[in-house]
Amino acid sequence: MEMRPACERCGVDLPHESREAMVCSFECTFCRTCTEQRLGGVCPNCGGELVRRPTRTG
């Protein structure tokens, strides 16, 4: 999985251990704030559902 480092909408940092990163099935990446308050849980690029990205440690 590609771990994009920032929200595609607002640019906030989303390090690989962040629990605030949301992704669609194409790995478009957004922060939780943009996902919930501005995008309604839907990816603006593909129309897919945005869900929490798994964290990566190590």
Short mmCIF file of N, CA and C in Angstrom, two decimals, residues 21-31 41-54:
data_model
loop_
_atom_site.label_atom_id
_atom_site.label_comp_id
_atom_site.label_asym_id
_atom_site.label_seq_id
_atom_site.Cartn_x
_atom_site.Cartn_y
_atom_site.Cartn_z
N ALA A 21 -5.68 9.40 8.81
CA ALA A 21 -5.64 9.26 7.35
C ALA A 21 -6.79 8.39 6.86
N MET A 22 -7.45 8.83 5.81
CA MET A 22 -8.56 8.11 5.20
C MET A 22 -8.21 7.87 3.73
N VAL A 23 -8.58 6.69 3.22
CA VAL A 23 -8.26 6.35 1.83
C VAL A 23 -9.46 5.70 1.14
N CYS A 24 -9.45 5.76 -0.20
CA CYS A 24 -10.41 5.01 -1.00
C CYS A 24 -9.69 3.78 -1.55
N SER A 25 -10.34 2.99 -2.37
CA SER A 25 -9.72 1.77 -2.89
C SER A 25 -8.58 2.06 -3.87
N PHE A 26 -8.51 3.30 -4.38
CA PHE A 26 -7.41 3.69 -5.25
C PHE A 26 -6.29 4.39 -4.48
N GLU A 27 -6.43 4.43 -3.14
CA GLU A 27 -5.45 5.02 -2.23
C GLU A 27 -5.36 6.54 -2.30
N CYS A 28 -6.41 7.19 -2.83
CA CYS A 28 -6.49 8.65 -2.70
C CYS A 28 -6.53 8.89 -1.20
N THR A 29 -5.83 9.91 -0.72
CA THR A 29 -5.64 10.08 0.72
C THR A 29 -6.14 11.44 1.19
N PHE A 30 -6.92 11.42 2.27
CA PHE A 30 -7.48 12.63 2.84
C PHE A 30 -7.43 12.53 4.36
N CYS A 31 -7.44 13.67 5.04
CA CYS A 31 -7.47 13.67 6.50
C CYS A 31 -8.91 13.43 6.96
N GLY A 41 -17.47 11.60 3.36
CA GLY A 41 -17.04 10.21 3.32
C GLY A 41 -16.90 9.62 1.92
N VAL A 42 -16.94 10.50 0.89
CA VAL A 42 -16.86 10.04 -0.50
C VAL A 42 -15.65 10.67 -1.18
N CYS A 43 -14.86 9.85 -1.86
CA CYS A 43 -13.68 10.34 -2.57
C CYS A 43 -14.12 11.23 -3.74
N PRO A 44 -13.60 12.45 -3.82
CA PRO A 44 -13.98 13.34 -4.91
C PRO A 44 -13.37 12.94 -6.25
N ASN A 45 -12.38 12.06 -6.23
CA ASN A 45 -11.71 11.64 -7.46
C ASN A 45 -12.43 10.47 -8.14
N CYS A 46 -12.87 9.49 -7.35
CA CYS A 46 -13.46 8.28 -7.95
C CYS A 46 -14.87 7.99 -7.49
N GLY A 47 -15.35 8.70 -6.44
CA GLY A 47 -16.69 8.45 -5.93
C GLY A 47 -16.77 7.29 -4.96
N GLY A 48 -15.61 6.70 -4.62
CA GLY A 48 -15.58 5.57 -3.70
C GLY A 48 -15.66 6.00 -2.24
N GLU A 49 -15.92 5.03 -1.38
CA GLU A 49 -16.00 5.26 0.06
C GLU A 49 -14.61 5.51 0.63
N LEU A 50 -14.52 6.47 1.53
CA LEU A 50 -13.27 6.74 2.24
C LEU A 50 -13.33 6.05 3.60
N VAL A 51 -12.31 5.25 3.88
CA VAL A 51 -12.21 4.51 5.14
C VAL A 51 -10.85 4.78 5.78
N ARG A 52 -10.73 4.48 7.08
CA ARG A 52 -9.47 4.73 7.77
C ARG A 52 -8.35 3.89 7.18
N ARG A 53 -7.23 4.54 6.91
CA ARG A 53 -6.05 3.85 6.39
C ARG A 53 -5.38 3.08 7.52
N PRO A 54 -4.96 1.84 7.29
CA PRO A 54 -4.24 1.12 8.34
C PRO A 54 -2.92 1.81 8.65
#
